[in-house]
Amino acid sequence: MKLTADLIKNSPTYLNPIKDRELDLSNNHITLIENLGATRDLNDTLNLCSNSIRVLGNFPILTRLRSLYLSSNRIAAIDHRLPAQLPNLVSLVLTSNDIEELKVLEPLRELARLEHLSLYGNPVMTKPHARLWCVWRFPSIRVLNFEKVSLAERVAAKGLFEAENGKPSSLALEILAIEAPSADNTFEPGEGLDLLDSDDKMNVDRGSSASANAQAITDIKAKIRDEMSQIQAMEEFI
């Protein structure tokens, strides 16, 4: 079904339990987000759960919208323009969708006000270190998959994905799969450039052996265990 202006007009709008104005567009077999300019940016919350949406994007600029519910769709991609379209988004629920790779989540980095994120039930959350990656990559997040982000998790994530010089670790670069452009490659303009300067790109060693990577990860994990033990000791003392 198409998301038309008539469907928007005839869908229920109400004050939800936290007194936000919510537009309910759930269970309509919607396949594409479109025509939301018809809402005239009058809603705090938008419920698009239980549809068939594949791409998170194509919104007009909605400065009032703070909560977006998209559980039980088929979302596998996120439009890089999303942060400009929804600049004040605080809560994003993507439970039970089809996101498979951590790199797909990159547009969420620019949602400066995002505090609550759910990716529960997506294939991406079965990836190694997926929760810690989200904690590190989206530092404004306070609650991830309905669990509060702890100080110990923040320290662990930093230890795993940042080198001592503050640059992304080899594991972080591997996840992002950043490669220097060549005549045979195509790439999205600016993709991943916020992570690396030109010297860093030249220094990415694509020929590193599996044993060297394994040893580096083992060393990082040992460091994380030490730091987490110290934090837990401090929390018990407090």
mmCIF file of C-alpha atoms in Angstrom:
data_model
loop_
_atom_site.group_PDB
_atom_site.id
_atom_site.type_symbol
_atom_site.label_atom_id
_atom_site.label_comp_id
_atom_site.label_asym_id
_atom_site.label_seq_id
_atom_site.Cartn_x
_atom_site.Cartn_y
_atom_site.Cartn_z
ATOM 1 C CA MET A 1 0.000 0.000 0.000
ATOM 2 C CA LYS A 2 1.191 3.525 -0.749
ATOM 3 C CA LEU A 3 1.611 6.027 2.049
ATOM 4 C CA THR A 4 -0.710 8.695 0.680
ATOM 5 C CA ALA A 5 -1.892 12.026 2.044
ATOM 6 C CA ASP A 6 -5.380 10.502 2.459
ATOM 7 C CA LEU A 7 -4.012 7.608 4.512
ATOM 8 C CA ILE A 8 -2.166 10.072 6.745
ATOM 9 C CA LYS A 9 -5.274 12.220 7.140
ATOM 10 C CA ASN A 10 -7.470 9.248 8.059
ATOM 11 C CA SER A 11 -5.022 7.569 10.474
ATOM 12 C CA PRO A 12 -5.478 7.986 14.227
ATOM 13 C CA THR A 13 -3.628 10.735 16.056
ATOM 14 C CA TYR A 14 -3.677 10.889 19.855
ATOM 15 C CA LEU A 15 -1.753 11.796 22.993
ATOM 16 C CA ASN A 16 0.265 8.748 24.006
ATOM 17 C CA PRO A 17 1.012 7.775 27.644
ATOM 18 C CA ILE A 18 3.920 10.252 27.859
ATOM 19 C CA LYS A 19 1.679 13.063 26.532
ATOM 20 C CA ASP A 20 3.318 13.223 23.114
ATOM 21 C CA ARG A 21 1.206 13.696 20.007
ATOM 22 C CA GLU A 22 1.488 10.401 18.091
ATOM 23 C CA LEU A 23 0.472 9.524 14.550
ATOM 24 C CA ASP A 24 -0.274 5.825 14.140
ATOM 25 C CA LEU A 25 0.489 4.461 10.667
ATOM 26 C CA SER A 26 1.159 0.893 11.768
ATOM 27 C CA ASN A 27 -0.191 -2.248 10.061
ATOM 28 C CA ASN A 28 -0.850 -0.667 6.673
ATOM 29 C CA HIS A 29 1.442 -2.760 4.413
ATOM 30 C CA ILE A 30 3.384 0.416 3.566
ATOM 31 C CA THR A 31 6.460 -0.296 1.435
ATOM 32 C CA LEU A 32 7.947 3.196 1.055
ATOM 33 C CA ILE A 33 8.157 6.252 3.281
ATOM 34 C CA GLU A 34 6.689 9.157 1.312
ATOM 35 C CA ASN A 35 4.252 12.078 1.459
ATOM 36 C CA LEU A 36 4.925 12.773 5.137
ATOM 37 C CA GLY A 37 4.902 16.482 4.386
ATOM 38 C CA ALA A 38 1.146 16.036 4.780
ATOM 39 C CA THR A 39 1.691 15.693 8.544
ATOM 40 C CA ARG A 40 2.733 19.390 8.599
ATOM 41 C CA ASP A 41 5.314 18.496 11.285
ATOM 42 C CA LEU A 42 2.643 18.358 13.985
ATOM 43 C CA ASN A 43 3.701 15.100 15.673
ATOM 44 C CA ASP A 44 6.196 14.218 18.401
ATOM 45 C CA THR A 45 5.989 10.477 17.666
ATOM 46 C CA LEU A 46 5.486 8.536 14.456
ATOM 47 C CA ASN A 47 4.473 4.866 14.573
ATOM 48 C CA LEU A 48 5.268 2.934 11.379
ATOM 49 C CA CYS A 49 5.500 -0.511 12.964
ATOM 50 C CA SER A 50 4.409 -3.706 11.191
ATOM 51 C CA ASN A 51 4.677 -2.487 7.625
ATOM 52 C CA SER A 52 6.964 -3.597 4.766
ATOM 53 C CA ILE A 53 9.374 -0.660 4.603
ATOM 54 C CA ARG A 54 12.830 -1.517 3.223
ATOM 55 C CA VAL A 55 14.703 1.807 3.447
ATOM 56 C CA LEU A 56 14.790 4.206 6.402
ATOM 57 C CA GLY A 57 14.698 7.574 4.708
ATOM 58 C CA ASN A 58 12.799 9.896 2.345
ATOM 59 C CA PHE A 59 11.394 12.058 5.147
ATOM 60 C CA PRO A 60 10.692 15.736 4.788
ATOM 61 C CA ILE A 61 12.355 17.934 7.404
ATOM 62 C CA LEU A 62 10.450 17.187 10.631
ATOM 63 C CA THR A 63 11.937 19.277 13.432
ATOM 64 C CA ARG A 64 9.254 18.366 15.966
ATOM 65 C CA LEU A 65 9.596 14.588 15.629
ATOM 66 C CA ARG A 66 11.404 13.041 18.597
ATOM 67 C CA SER A 67 10.378 9.365 18.496
ATOM 68 C CA LEU A 68 10.215 7.022 15.499
ATOM 69 C CA TYR A 69 8.916 3.458 15.820
ATOM 70 C CA LEU A 70 9.662 1.053 12.960
ATOM 71 C CA SER A 71 9.538 -2.404 14.539
ATOM 72 C CA SER A 72 8.663 -5.385 12.354
ATOM 73 C CA ASN A 73 9.444 -3.925 8.959
ATOM 74 C CA ARG A 74 12.019 -5.070 6.370
ATOM 75 C CA ILE A 75 14.518 -2.254 6.742
ATOM 76 C CA ALA A 76 17.971 -3.141 5.416
ATOM 77 C CA ALA A 77 19.322 0.306 4.496
ATOM 78 C CA ILE A 78 19.454 3.808 6.022
ATOM 79 C CA ASP A 79 19.502 7.001 3.950
ATOM 80 C CA HIS A 80 22.573 9.150 4.727
ATOM 81 C CA ARG A 81 20.294 12.228 4.691
ATOM 82 C CA LEU A 82 18.256 10.992 7.681
ATOM 83 C CA PRO A 83 19.983 13.252 10.279
ATOM 84 C CA ALA A 84 19.172 16.364 8.244
ATOM 85 C CA GLN A 85 15.578 15.231 7.830
ATOM 86 C CA LEU A 86 15.009 14.367 11.526
ATOM 87 C CA PRO A 87 17.442 16.643 13.407
ATOM 88 C CA ASN A 88 15.810 16.315 16.848
ATOM 89 C CA LEU A 89 15.217 12.565 16.917
ATOM 90 C CA VAL A 90 15.745 11.123 20.415
ATOM 91 C CA SER A 91 14.283 7.597 20.184
ATOM 92 C CA LEU A 92 14.598 5.198 17.248
ATOM 93 C CA VAL A 93 13.121 1.699 17.480
ATOM 94 C CA LEU A 94 14.222 -0.649 14.680
ATOM 95 C CA THR A 95 13.424 -3.924 16.428
ATOM 96 C CA SER A 96 12.940 -6.940 14.135
ATOM 97 C CA ASN A 97 14.206 -5.605 10.830
ATOM 98 C CA ASP A 98 16.765 -6.861 8.277
ATOM 99 C CA ILE A 99 19.889 -4.771 8.956
ATOM 100 C CA GLU A 100 22.870 -7.079 8.465
ATOM 101 C CA GLU A 101 26.073 -4.991 8.589
ATOM 102 C CA LEU A 102 27.379 -2.560 11.199
ATOM 103 C CA LYS A 103 28.471 -0.169 8.476
ATOM 104 C CA VAL A 104 24.822 0.272 7.412
ATOM 105 C CA LEU A 105 24.242 2.086 10.719
ATOM 106 C CA GLU A 106 26.748 4.856 9.945
ATOM 107 C CA PRO A 107 24.143 7.564 9.125
ATOM 108 C CA LEU A 108 22.919 7.342 12.735
ATOM 109 C CA ARG A 109 26.216 8.887 13.888
ATOM 110 C CA GLU A 110 24.956 12.316 12.851
ATOM 111 C CA LEU A 111 21.790 12.113 14.971
ATOM 112 C CA ALA A 112 23.250 14.304 17.695
ATOM 113 C CA ARG A 113 20.260 14.014 20.058
ATOM 114 C CA LEU A 114 19.731 10.250 19.739
ATOM 115 C CA GLU A 115 19.541 8.649 23.201
ATOM 116 C CA HIS A 116 17.428 5.509 22.779
ATOM 117 C CA LEU A 117 18.110 2.968 20.052
ATOM 118 C CA SER A 118 16.778 -0.549 19.550
ATOM 119 C CA LEU A 119 18.293 -2.918 17.011
ATOM 120 C CA TYR A 120 17.083 -6.030 18.793
ATOM 121 C CA GLY A 121 16.097 -8.802 16.385
ATOM 122 C CA ASN A 122 18.269 -7.575 13.495
ATOM 123 C CA PRO A 123 20.937 -9.897 12.048
ATOM 124 C CA VAL A 124 23.527 -7.181 12.726
ATOM 125 C CA MET A 125 23.278 -7.754 16.473
ATOM 126 C CA THR A 126 24.699 -11.263 16.056
ATOM 127 C CA LYS A 127 27.973 -9.765 14.799
ATOM 128 C CA PRO A 128 30.948 -9.971 17.205
ATOM 129 C CA HIS A 129 31.140 -6.897 19.476
ATOM 130 C CA ALA A 130 27.960 -5.428 17.934
ATOM 131 C CA ARG A 131 26.719 -3.847 21.168
ATOM 132 C CA LEU A 132 30.110 -2.348 22.024
ATOM 133 C CA TRP A 133 30.419 -1.042 18.477
ATOM 134 C CA CYS A 134 27.124 0.854 18.839
ATOM 135 C CA VAL A 135 28.192 2.197 22.237
ATOM 136 C CA TRP A 136 31.440 3.517 20.731
ATOM 137 C CA ARG A 137 30.086 4.699 17.395
ATOM 138 C CA PHE A 138 27.021 6.484 18.805
ATOM 139 C CA PRO A 139 28.271 8.122 22.024
ATOM 140 C CA SER A 140 25.018 9.979 22.710
ATOM 141 C CA ILE A 141 23.166 6.664 23.194
ATOM 142 C CA ARG A 142 22.032 6.099 26.781
ATOM 143 C CA VAL A 143 19.794 3.049 26.250
ATOM 144 C CA LEU A 144 20.567 0.372 23.654
ATOM 145 C CA ASN A 145 18.172 -2.528 23.012
ATOM 146 C CA PHE A 146 16.212 -1.465 26.088
ATOM 147 C CA GLU A 147 19.273 -1.818 28.359
ATOM 148 C CA LYS A 148 21.078 1.139 29.890
ATOM 149 C CA VAL A 149 24.616 1.666 28.602
ATOM 150 C CA SER A 150 27.056 1.320 31.504
ATOM 151 C CA LEU A 151 30.314 3.131 32.164
ATOM 152 C CA ALA A 152 32.119 -0.208 31.956
ATOM 153 C CA GLU A 153 30.721 -0.745 28.457
ATOM 154 C CA ARG A 154 31.896 2.683 27.344
ATOM 155 C CA VAL A 155 35.422 1.969 28.576
ATOM 156 C CA ALA A 156 35.405 -1.479 26.979
ATOM 157 C CA ALA A 157 34.199 -0.076 23.660
ATOM 158 C CA LYS A 158 36.867 2.609 23.634
ATOM 159 C CA GLY A 159 39.570 0.076 24.400
ATOM 160 C CA LEU A 160 38.395 -2.222 21.632
ATOM 161 C CA PHE A 161 37.864 0.291 18.851
ATOM 162 C CA GLU A 162 40.347 3.081 19.574
ATOM 163 C CA ALA A 163 44.128 2.935 19.373
ATOM 164 C CA GLU A 164 46.262 4.711 21.976
ATOM 165 C CA ASN A 165 46.600 7.739 19.692
ATOM 166 C CA GLY A 166 42.813 8.128 19.575
ATOM 167 C CA LYS A 167 42.514 6.863 16.012
ATOM 168 C CA PRO A 168 40.289 3.889 15.077
ATOM 169 C CA SER A 169 41.870 0.540 15.868
ATOM 170 C CA SER A 170 42.608 -2.076 13.212
ATOM 171 C CA LEU A 171 39.434 -3.884 14.257
ATOM 172 C CA ALA A 172 37.352 -0.725 13.737
ATOM 173 C CA LEU A 173 38.878 -0.208 10.301
ATOM 174 C CA GLU A 174 38.153 -3.809 9.418
ATOM 175 C CA ILE A 175 34.482 -3.361 10.325
ATOM 176 C CA LEU A 176 34.206 -0.187 8.286
ATOM 177 C CA ALA A 177 36.117 -1.821 5.412
ATOM 178 C CA ILE A 178 37.741 1.464 4.464
ATOM 179 C CA GLU A 179 39.873 1.213 1.343
ATOM 180 C CA ALA A 180 41.768 3.828 -0.605
ATOM 181 C CA PRO A 181 39.886 4.654 -3.842
ATOM 182 C CA SER A 182 41.223 3.266 -7.088
ATOM 183 C CA ALA A 183 40.275 3.439 -10.768
ATOM 184 C CA ASP A 184 38.431 0.145 -10.413
ATOM 185 C CA ASN A 185 36.387 1.161 -7.365
ATOM 186 C CA THR A 186 33.323 3.300 -6.843
ATOM 187 C CA PHE A 187 32.493 4.816 -3.501
ATOM 188 C CA GLU A 188 30.110 7.183 -1.789
ATOM 189 C CA PRO A 189 31.573 10.708 -1.577
ATOM 190 C CA GLY A 190 33.007 11.308 1.894
ATOM 191 C CA GLU A 191 32.326 7.761 3.081
ATOM 192 C CA GLY A 192 34.495 7.027 6.127
ATOM 193 C CA LEU A 193 36.659 10.131 5.657
ATOM 194 C CA ASP A 194 35.730 11.469 9.071
ATOM 195 C CA LEU A 195 37.739 8.628 10.582
ATOM 196 C CA LEU A 196 41.004 8.875 8.707
ATOM 197 C CA ASP A 197 43.308 11.582 7.459
ATOM 198 C CA SER A 198 45.373 11.046 4.327
ATOM 199 C CA ASP A 199 48.355 9.626 6.233
ATOM 200 C CA ASP A 200 46.123 7.126 8.007
ATOM 201 C CA LYS A 201 44.714 5.862 4.703
ATOM 202 C CA MET A 202 48.207 5.209 3.388
ATOM 203 C CA ASN A 203 49.099 3.295 6.543
ATOM 204 C CA VAL A 204 46.205 0.802 6.518
ATOM 205 C CA ASP A 205 47.927 -2.536 6.108
ATOM 206 C CA ARG A 206 45.736 -4.770 4.007
ATOM 207 C CA GLY A 207 48.340 -7.497 4.080
ATOM 208 C CA SER A 208 48.276 -8.086 7.829
ATOM 209 C CA SER A 209 48.241 -11.758 8.661
ATOM 210 C CA ALA A 210 45.378 -13.378 10.543
ATOM 211 C CA SER A 211 47.724 -14.324 13.388
ATOM 212 C CA ALA A 212 48.848 -10.714 13.855
ATOM 213 C CA ASN A 213 45.240 -9.501 13.989
ATOM 214 C CA ALA A 214 44.334 -12.228 16.462
ATOM 215 C CA GLN A 215 47.224 -11.241 18.746
ATOM 216 C CA ALA A 216 46.247 -7.563 18.588
ATOM 217 C CA ILE A 217 42.660 -8.375 19.536
ATOM 218 C CA THR A 218 43.876 -10.612 22.399
ATOM 219 C CA ASP A 219 45.988 -7.742 23.759
ATOM 220 C CA ILE A 220 43.074 -5.325 23.523
ATOM 221 C CA LYS A 221 40.751 -7.714 25.344
ATOM 222 C CA ALA A 222 43.294 -8.144 28.149
ATOM 223 C CA LYS A 223 43.509 -4.375 28.519
ATOM 224 C CA ILE A 224 39.704 -4.122 28.590
ATOM 225 C CA ARG A 225 39.437 -6.787 31.310
ATOM 226 C CA ASP A 226 41.873 -4.841 33.489
ATOM 227 C CA GLU A 227 40.010 -1.565 33.012
ATOM 228 C CA MET A 228 36.626 -3.141 33.658
ATOM 229 C CA SER A 229 37.923 -4.733 36.860
ATOM 230 C CA GLN A 230 39.111 -1.330 38.035
ATOM 231 C CA ILE A 231 35.748 0.264 37.227
ATOM 232 C CA GLN A 232 33.806 -2.481 38.990
ATOM 233 C CA ALA A 233 36.023 -2.091 42.039
ATOM 234 C CA MET A 234 35.336 1.672 42.045
ATOM 235 C CA GLU A 235 31.568 1.098 41.697
ATOM 236 C CA GLU A 236 31.593 -1.337 44.638
ATOM 237 C CA PHE A 237 33.547 1.175 46.717
ATOM 238 C CA ILE A 238 31.072 3.942 45.870
#
